[in-house]
PDB file of C-alpha atoms and ligand atoms in Angstrom:
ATOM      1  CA  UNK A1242      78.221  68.379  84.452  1.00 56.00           C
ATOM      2  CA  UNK A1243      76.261  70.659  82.159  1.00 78.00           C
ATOM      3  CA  UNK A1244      77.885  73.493  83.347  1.00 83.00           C
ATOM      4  CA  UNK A1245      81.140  73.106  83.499  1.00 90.00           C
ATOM      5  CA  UNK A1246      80.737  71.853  79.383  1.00 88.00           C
ATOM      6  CA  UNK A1247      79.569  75.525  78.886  1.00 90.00           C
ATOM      7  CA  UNK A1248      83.060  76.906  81.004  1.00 92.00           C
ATOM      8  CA  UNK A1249      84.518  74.835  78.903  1.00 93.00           C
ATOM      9  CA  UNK A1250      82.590  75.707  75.036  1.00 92.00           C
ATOM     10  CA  UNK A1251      82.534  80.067  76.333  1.00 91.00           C
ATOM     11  CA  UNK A1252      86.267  79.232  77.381  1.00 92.00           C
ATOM     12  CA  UNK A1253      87.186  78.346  73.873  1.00 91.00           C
ATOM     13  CA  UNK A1254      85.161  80.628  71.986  1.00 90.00           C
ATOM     14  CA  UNK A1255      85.482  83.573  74.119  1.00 91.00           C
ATOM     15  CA  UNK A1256      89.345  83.145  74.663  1.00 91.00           C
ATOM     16  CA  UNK A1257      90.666  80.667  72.923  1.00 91.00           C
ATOM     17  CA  UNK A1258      91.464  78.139  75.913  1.00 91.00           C
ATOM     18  CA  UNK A1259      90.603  74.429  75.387  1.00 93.00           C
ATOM     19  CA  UNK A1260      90.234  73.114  78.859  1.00 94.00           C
ATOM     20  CA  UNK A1261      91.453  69.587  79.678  1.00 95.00           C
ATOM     21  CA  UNK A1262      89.280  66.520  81.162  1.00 94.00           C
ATOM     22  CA  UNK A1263      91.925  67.087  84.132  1.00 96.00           C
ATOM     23  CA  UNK A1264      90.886  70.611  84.446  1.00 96.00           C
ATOM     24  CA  UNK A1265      87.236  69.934  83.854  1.00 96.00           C
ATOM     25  CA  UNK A1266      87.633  67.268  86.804  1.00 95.00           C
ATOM     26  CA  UNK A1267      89.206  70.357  88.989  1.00 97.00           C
ATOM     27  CA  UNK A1268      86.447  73.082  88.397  1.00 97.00           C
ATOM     28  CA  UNK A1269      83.999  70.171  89.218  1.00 96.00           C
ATOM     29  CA  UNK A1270      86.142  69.693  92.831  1.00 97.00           C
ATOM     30  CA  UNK A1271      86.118  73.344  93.422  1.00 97.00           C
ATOM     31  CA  UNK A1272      82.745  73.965  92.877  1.00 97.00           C
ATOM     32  CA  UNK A1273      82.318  71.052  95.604  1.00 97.00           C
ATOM     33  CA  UNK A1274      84.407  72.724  98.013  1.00 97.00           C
ATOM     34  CA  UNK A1275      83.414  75.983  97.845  1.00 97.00           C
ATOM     35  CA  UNK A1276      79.554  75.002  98.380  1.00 97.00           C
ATOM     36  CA  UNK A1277      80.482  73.119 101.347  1.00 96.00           C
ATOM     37  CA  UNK A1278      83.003  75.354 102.984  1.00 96.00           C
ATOM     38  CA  UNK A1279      80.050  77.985 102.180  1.00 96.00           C
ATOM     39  CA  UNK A1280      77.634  76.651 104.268  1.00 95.00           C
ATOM     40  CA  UNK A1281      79.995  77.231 107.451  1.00 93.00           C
ATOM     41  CA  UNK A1282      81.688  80.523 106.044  1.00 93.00           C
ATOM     42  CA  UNK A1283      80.603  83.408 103.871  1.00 93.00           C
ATOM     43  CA  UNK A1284      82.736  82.780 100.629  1.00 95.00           C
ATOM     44  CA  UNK A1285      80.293  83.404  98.156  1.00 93.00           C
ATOM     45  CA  UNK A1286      77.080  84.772  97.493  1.00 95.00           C
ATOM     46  CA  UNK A1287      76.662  83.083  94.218  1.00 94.00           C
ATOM     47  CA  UNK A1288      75.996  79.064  94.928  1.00 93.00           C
ATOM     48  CA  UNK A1289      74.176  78.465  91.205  1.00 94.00           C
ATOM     49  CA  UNK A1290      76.873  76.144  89.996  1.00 94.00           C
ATOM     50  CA  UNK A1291      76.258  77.658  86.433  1.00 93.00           C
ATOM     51  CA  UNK A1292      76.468  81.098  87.537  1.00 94.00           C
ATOM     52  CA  UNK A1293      79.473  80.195  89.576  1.00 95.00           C
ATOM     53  CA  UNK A1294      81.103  78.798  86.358  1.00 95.00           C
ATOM     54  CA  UNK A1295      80.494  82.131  84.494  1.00 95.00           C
ATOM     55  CA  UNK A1296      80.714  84.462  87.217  1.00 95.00           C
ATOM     56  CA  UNK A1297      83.519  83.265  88.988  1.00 97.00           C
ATOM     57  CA  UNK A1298      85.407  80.838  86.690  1.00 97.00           C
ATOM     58  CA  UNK A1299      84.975  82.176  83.476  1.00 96.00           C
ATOM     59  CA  UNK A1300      85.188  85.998  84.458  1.00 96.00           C
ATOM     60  CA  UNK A1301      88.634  85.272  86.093  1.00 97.00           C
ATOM     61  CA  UNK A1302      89.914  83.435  82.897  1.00 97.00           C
ATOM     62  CA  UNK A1303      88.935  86.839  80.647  1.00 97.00           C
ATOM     63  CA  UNK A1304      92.158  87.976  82.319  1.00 97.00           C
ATOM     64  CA  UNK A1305      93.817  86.614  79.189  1.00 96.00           C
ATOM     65  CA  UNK A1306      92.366  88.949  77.293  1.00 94.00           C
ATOM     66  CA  UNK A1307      95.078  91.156  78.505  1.00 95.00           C
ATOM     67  CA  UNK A1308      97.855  88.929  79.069  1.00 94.00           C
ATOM     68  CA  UNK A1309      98.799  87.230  76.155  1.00 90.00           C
ATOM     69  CA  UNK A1310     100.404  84.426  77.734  1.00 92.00           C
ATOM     70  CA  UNK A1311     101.359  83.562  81.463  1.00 95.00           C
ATOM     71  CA  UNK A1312     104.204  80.650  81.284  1.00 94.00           C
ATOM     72  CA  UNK A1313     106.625  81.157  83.662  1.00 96.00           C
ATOM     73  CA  UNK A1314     105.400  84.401  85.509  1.00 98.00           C
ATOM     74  CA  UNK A1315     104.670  85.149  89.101  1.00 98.00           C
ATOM     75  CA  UNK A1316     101.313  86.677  89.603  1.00 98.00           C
ATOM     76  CA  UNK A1317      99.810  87.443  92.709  1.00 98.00           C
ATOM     77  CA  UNK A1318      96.057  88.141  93.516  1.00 98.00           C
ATOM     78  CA  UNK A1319      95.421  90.889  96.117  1.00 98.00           C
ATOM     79  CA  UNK A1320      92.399  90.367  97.946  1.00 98.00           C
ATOM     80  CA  UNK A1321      91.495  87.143  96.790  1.00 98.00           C
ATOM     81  CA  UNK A1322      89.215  86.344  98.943  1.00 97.00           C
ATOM     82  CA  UNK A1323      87.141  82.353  97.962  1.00 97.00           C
ATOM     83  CA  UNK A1324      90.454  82.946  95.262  1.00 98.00           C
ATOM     84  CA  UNK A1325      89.014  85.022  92.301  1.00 98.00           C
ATOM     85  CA  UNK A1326      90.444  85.456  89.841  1.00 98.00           C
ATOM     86  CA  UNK A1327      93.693  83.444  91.211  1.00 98.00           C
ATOM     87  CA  UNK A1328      92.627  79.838  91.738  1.00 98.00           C
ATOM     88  CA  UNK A1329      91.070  79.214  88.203  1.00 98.00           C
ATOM     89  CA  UNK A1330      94.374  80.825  86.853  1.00 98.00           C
ATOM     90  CA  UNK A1331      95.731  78.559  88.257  1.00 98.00           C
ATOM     91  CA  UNK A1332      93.635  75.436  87.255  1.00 97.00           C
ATOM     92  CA  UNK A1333      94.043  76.993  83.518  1.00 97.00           C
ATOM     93  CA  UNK A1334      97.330  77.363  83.418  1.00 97.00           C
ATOM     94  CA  UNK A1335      99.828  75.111  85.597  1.00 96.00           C
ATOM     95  CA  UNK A1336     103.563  76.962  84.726  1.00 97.00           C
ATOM     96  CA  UNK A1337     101.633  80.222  86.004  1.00 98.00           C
ATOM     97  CA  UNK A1338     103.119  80.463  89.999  1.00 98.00           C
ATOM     98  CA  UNK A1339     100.152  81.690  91.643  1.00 98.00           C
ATOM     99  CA  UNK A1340     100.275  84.162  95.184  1.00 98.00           C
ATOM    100  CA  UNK A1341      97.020  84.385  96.427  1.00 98.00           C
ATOM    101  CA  UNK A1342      96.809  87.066  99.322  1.00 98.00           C
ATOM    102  CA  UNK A1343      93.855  88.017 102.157  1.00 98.00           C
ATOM    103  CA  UNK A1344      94.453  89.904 104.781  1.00 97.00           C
ATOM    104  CA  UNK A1345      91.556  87.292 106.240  1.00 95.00           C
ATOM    105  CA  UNK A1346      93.195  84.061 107.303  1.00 95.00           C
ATOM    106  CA  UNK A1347      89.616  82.047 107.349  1.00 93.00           C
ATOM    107  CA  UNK A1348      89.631  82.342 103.558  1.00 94.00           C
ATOM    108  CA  UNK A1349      93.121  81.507 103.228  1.00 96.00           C
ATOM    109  CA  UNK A1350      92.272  78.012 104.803  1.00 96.00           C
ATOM    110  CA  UNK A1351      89.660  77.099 102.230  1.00 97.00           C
ATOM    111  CA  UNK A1352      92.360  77.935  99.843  1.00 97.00           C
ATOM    112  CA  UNK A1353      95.056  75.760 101.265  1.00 97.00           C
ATOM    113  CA  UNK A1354      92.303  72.983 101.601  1.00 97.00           C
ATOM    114  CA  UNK A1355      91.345  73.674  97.849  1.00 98.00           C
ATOM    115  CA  UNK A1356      95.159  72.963  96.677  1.00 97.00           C
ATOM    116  CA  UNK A1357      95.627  70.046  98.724  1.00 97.00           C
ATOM    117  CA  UNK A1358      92.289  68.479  97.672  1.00 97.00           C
ATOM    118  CA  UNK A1359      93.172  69.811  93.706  1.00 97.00           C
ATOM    119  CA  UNK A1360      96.472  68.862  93.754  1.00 97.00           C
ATOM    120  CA  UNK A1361      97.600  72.468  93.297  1.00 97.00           C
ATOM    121  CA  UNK A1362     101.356  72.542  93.091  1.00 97.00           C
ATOM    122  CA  UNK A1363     101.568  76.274  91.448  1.00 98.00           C
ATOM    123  CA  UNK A1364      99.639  78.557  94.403  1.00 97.00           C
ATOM    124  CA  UNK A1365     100.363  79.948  97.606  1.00 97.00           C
ATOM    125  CA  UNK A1366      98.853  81.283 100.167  1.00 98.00           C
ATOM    126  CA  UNK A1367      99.558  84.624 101.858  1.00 98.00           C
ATOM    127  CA  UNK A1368      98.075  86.385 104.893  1.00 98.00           C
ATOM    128  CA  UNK A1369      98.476  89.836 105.003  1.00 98.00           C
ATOM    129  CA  UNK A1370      97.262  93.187 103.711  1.00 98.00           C
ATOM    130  CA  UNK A1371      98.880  94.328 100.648  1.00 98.00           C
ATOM    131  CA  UNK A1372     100.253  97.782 102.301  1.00 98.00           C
ATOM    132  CA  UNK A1373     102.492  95.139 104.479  1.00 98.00           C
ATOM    133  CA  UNK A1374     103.195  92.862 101.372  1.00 98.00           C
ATOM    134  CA  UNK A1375     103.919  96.120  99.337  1.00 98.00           C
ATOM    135  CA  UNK A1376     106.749  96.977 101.684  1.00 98.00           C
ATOM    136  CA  UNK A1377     108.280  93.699 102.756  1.00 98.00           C
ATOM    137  CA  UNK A1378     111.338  92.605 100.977  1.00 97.00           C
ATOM    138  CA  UNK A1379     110.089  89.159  99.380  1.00 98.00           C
ATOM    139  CA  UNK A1380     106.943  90.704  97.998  1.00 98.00           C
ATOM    140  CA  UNK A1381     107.911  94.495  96.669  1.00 98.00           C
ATOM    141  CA  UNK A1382     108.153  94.598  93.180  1.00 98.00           C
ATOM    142  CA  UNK A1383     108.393  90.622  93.026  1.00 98.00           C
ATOM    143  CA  UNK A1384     105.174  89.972  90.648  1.00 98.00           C
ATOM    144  CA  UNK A1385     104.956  89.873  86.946  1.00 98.00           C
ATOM    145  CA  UNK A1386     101.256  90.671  87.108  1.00 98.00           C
ATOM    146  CA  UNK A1387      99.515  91.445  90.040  1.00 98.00           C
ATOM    147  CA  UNK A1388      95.285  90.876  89.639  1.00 98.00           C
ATOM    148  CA  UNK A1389      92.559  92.329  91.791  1.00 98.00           C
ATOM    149  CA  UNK A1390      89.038  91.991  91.346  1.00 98.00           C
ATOM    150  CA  UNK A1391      86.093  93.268  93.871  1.00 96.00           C
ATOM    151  CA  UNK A1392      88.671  94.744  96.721  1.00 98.00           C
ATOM    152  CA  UNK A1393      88.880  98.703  96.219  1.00 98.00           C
ATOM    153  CA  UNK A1394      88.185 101.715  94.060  1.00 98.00           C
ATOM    154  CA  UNK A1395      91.202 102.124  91.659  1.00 98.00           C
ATOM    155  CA  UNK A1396      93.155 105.625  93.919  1.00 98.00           C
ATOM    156  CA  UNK A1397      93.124 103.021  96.457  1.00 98.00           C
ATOM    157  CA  UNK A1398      93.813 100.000  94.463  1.00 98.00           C
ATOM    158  CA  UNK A1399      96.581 101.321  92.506  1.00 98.00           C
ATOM    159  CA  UNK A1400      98.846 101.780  96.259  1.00 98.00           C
ATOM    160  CA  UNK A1401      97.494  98.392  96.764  1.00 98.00           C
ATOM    161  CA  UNK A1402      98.548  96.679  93.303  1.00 98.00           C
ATOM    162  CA  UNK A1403     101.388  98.683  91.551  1.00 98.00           C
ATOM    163  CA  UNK A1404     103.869  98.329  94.464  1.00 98.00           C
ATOM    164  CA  UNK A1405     104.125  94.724  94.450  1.00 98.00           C
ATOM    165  CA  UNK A1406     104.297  95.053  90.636  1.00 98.00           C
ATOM    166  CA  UNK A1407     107.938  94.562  89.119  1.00 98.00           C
ATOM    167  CA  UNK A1408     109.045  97.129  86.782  1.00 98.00           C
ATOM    168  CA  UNK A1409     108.049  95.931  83.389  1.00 98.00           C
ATOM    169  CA  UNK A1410     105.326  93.930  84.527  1.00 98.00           C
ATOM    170  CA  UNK A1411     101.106  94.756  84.959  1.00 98.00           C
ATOM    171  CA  UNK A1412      98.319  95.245  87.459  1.00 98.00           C
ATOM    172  CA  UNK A1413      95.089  94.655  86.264  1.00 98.00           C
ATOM    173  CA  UNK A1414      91.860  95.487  87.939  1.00 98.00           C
ATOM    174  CA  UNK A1415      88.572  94.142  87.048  1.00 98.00           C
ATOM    175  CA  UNK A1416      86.141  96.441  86.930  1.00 98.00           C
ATOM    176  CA  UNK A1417      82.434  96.819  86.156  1.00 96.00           C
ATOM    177  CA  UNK A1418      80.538 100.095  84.545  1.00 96.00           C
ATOM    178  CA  UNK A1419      82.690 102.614  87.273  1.00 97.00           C
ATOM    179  CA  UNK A1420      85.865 101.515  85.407  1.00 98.00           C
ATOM    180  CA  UNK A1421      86.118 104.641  83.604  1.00 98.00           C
ATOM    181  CA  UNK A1422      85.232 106.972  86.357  1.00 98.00           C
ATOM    182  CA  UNK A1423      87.437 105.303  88.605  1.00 98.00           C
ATOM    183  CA  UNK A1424      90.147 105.199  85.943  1.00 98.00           C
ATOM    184  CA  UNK A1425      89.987 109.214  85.735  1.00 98.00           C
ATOM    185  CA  UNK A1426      89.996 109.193  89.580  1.00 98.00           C
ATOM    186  CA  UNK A1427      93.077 106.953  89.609  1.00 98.00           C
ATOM    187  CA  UNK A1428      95.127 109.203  87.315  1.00 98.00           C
ATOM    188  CA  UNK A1429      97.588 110.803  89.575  1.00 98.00           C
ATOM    189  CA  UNK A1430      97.854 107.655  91.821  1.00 98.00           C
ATOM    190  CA  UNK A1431      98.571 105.890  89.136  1.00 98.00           C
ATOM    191  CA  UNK A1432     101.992 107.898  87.916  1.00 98.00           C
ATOM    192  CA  UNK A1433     102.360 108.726  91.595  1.00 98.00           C
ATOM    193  CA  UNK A1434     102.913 104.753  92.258  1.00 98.00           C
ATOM    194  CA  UNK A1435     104.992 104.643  89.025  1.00 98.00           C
ATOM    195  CA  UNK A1436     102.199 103.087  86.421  1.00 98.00           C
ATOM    196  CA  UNK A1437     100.946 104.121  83.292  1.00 98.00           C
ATOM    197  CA  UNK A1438      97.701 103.296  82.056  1.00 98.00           C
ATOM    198  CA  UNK A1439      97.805 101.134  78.973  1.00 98.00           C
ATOM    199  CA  UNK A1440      94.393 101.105  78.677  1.00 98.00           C
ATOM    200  CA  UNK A1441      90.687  99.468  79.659  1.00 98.00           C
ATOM    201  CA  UNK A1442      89.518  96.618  77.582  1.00 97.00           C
ATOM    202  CA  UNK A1443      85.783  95.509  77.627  1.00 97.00           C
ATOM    203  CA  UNK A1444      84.735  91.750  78.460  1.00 95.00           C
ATOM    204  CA  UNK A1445      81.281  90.340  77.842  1.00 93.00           C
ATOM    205  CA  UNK A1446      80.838  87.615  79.689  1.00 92.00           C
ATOM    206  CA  UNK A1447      77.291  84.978  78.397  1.00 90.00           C
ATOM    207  CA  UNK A1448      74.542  85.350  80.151  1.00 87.00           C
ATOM    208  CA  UNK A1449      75.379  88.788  81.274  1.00 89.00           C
ATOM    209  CA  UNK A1450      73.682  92.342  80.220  1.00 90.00           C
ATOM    210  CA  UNK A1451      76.674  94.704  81.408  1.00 92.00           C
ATOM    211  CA  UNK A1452      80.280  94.446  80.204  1.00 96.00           C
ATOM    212  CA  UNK A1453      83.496  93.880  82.557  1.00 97.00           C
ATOM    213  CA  UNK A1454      86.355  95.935  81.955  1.00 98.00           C
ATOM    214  CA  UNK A1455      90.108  95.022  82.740  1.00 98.00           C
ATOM    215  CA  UNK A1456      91.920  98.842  83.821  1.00 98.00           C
ATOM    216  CA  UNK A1457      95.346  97.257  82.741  1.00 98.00           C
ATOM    217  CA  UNK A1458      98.134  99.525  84.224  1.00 98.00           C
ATOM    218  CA  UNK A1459     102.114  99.020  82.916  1.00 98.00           C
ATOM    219  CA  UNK A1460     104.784  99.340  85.662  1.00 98.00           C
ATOM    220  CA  UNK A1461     107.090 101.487  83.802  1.00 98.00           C
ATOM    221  CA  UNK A1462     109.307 103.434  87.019  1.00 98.00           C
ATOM    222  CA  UNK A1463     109.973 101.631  90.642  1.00 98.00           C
ATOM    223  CA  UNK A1464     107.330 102.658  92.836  1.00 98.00           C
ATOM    224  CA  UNK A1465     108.975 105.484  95.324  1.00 98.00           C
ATOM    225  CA  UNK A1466     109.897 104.013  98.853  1.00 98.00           C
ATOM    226  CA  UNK A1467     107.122 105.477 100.486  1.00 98.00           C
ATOM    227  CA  UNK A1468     104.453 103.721  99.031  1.00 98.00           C
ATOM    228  CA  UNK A1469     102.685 101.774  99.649  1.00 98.00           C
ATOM    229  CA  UNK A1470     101.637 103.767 103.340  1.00 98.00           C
ATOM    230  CA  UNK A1471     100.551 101.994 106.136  1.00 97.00           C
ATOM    231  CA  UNK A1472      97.808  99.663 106.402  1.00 98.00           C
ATOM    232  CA  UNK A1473      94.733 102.075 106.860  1.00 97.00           C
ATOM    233  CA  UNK A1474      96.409 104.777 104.788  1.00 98.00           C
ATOM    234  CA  UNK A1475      95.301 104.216 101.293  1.00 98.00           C
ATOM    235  CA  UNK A1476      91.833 103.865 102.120  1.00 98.00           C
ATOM    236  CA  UNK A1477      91.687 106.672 104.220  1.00 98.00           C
ATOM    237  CA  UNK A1478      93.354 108.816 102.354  1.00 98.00           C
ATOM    238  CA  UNK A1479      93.534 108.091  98.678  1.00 98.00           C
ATOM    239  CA  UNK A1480      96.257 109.557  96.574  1.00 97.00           C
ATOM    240  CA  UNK A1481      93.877 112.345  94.486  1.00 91.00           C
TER     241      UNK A1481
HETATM  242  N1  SAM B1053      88.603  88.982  94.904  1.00 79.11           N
HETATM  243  C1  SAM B1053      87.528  88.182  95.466  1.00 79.11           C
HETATM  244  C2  SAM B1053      86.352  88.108  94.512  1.00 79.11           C
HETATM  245  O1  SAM B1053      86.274  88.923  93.592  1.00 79.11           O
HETATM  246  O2  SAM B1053      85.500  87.212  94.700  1.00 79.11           O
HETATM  247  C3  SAM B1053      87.115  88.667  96.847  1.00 79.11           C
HETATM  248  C4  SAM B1053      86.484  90.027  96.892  1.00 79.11           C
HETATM  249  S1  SAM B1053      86.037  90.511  98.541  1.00 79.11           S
HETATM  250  C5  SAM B1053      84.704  91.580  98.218  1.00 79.11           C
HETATM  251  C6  SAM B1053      87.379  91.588  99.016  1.00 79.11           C
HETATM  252  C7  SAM B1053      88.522  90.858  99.690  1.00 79.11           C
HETATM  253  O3  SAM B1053      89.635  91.742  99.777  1.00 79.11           O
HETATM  254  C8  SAM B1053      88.192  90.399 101.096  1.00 79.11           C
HETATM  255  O4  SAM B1053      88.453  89.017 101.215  1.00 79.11           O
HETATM  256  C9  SAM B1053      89.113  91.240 101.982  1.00 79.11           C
HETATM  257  O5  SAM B1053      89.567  90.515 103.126  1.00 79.11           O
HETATM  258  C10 SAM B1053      90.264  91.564 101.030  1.00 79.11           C
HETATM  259  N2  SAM B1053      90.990  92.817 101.324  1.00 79.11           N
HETATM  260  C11 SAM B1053      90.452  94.053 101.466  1.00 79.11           C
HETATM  261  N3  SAM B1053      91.426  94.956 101.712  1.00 79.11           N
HETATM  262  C12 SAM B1053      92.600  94.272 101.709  1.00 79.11           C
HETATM  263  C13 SAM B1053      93.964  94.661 101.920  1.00 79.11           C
HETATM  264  N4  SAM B1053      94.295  95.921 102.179  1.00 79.11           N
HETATM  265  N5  SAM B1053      94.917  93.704 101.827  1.00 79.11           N
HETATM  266  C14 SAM B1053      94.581  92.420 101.583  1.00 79.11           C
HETATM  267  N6  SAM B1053      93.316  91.984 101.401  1.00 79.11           N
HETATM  268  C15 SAM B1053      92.332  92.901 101.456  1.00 79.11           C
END
């Protein structure tokens, strides 16, 4: 399994994670299932099992960069869709309790099969779009750090994200090169929701030409009750 020993070698230089045999063994299952669930479903464009370890796998793990350790919190992944970044989170690290959310249930099912098949006792699944989430009662401000990678530009992202987001805790969105634009665009969204940016930190990932970035945002006030809007809203019209 050549390249899951380079996850494993860019995981410990890069980050500093040494990945077990057991974990090894997992990446290897999930690369398995999401190649075969691919050929009935679109999950992923990317079906290179080397460029799914690196573009997938190893790109969701860079979100330690900004967390400096994830023991014992609740994170959930909004708009996870095949599960990136949450599922190889949750491979890495096993006391991390995992939501991972879709307002698509077809994806959710690969991800239900992909914890039964990997043993997953840390993730669950959740169907529904993150303006419902952000206003139910078991999901408001019930996350530690709340991930999103791929699903919206930041004005949008930040109703998504920061409501679910407990006061104290951090959204991060993973960005490519608009991160900065998007950032600017965010601003008032951002402090509208009750964030504050704490700032963007590059990620190289091997192989790759263009840096990543990670927009991490603190929750420092409750978000006010009327946010997030209603599914539809945020998209349609961002907070600028
Ligand atoms: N995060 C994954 C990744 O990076 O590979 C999937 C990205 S995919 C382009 C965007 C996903 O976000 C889709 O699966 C879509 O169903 C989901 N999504 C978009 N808007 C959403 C919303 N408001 N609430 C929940 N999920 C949403």
């Amino acid at each position: 399994m050549t390249h899951l020993s380079t996850l494993s070698k860019h995981a410990a230089s890069l980050l500093g994670i040494t990945l077990s045999d057991e974990q090894i063994g997992k990446f290897k299952r999930l690369t398995e299932l999401l190649l075969s669930w691919n050929e009935r479903m679109n999950l992923t464009a990317i079906t290179e099992p080397a460029e799914i370890a690196i573009k997938h796998y190893l790109d969701a793990l860079t979100l330690a960069q900004a967390v400096p350790q994830f023991d014992d919190l609740r994170l959930i992944d909004v708009g996870t869709g095949a599960g990136f970044p949450g599922l190889p989170l949750a491979i890495v690290f096993p006391r991390l309790q995992v939501a991972l959310m879709d307002s698509t249930a077809k994806k959710l099912r690969f991800i239900d099969d992909v914890a039964q098949s990997l043993g997953l006792e840390n993730i669950t699944s959740l169907h529904s779009r993150a303006e419902d989430a952000g206003q139910s009662k078991r999901h408001r401000e019930a996350y530690d750090i709340v991930v999103a990678r791929a699903v919206a530009r930041m004005p949008v992202l930040a109703e998504y994200t920061l409501p679910l987001c407990k006061v104290g805790g951090q959204a991060v969105a993973m960005k490519g090169m608009s991160a900065f634009e998007e950032t600017a665009a965010a601003a008032k969204a951002i402090t509208a929701l009750g964030g504050e940016l704490f700032g963007i930190e590059e990620v190289m990932l091997p192989t790759l030409d263009n840096p990543r970035y990670l927009i991490v945002i603190d929750k420092i006030k409750p978000t006010p009750r009327r946010y997030p809007r209603k599914a539809g809203m945020p998209s349609r019209q961002p907070i600028v």
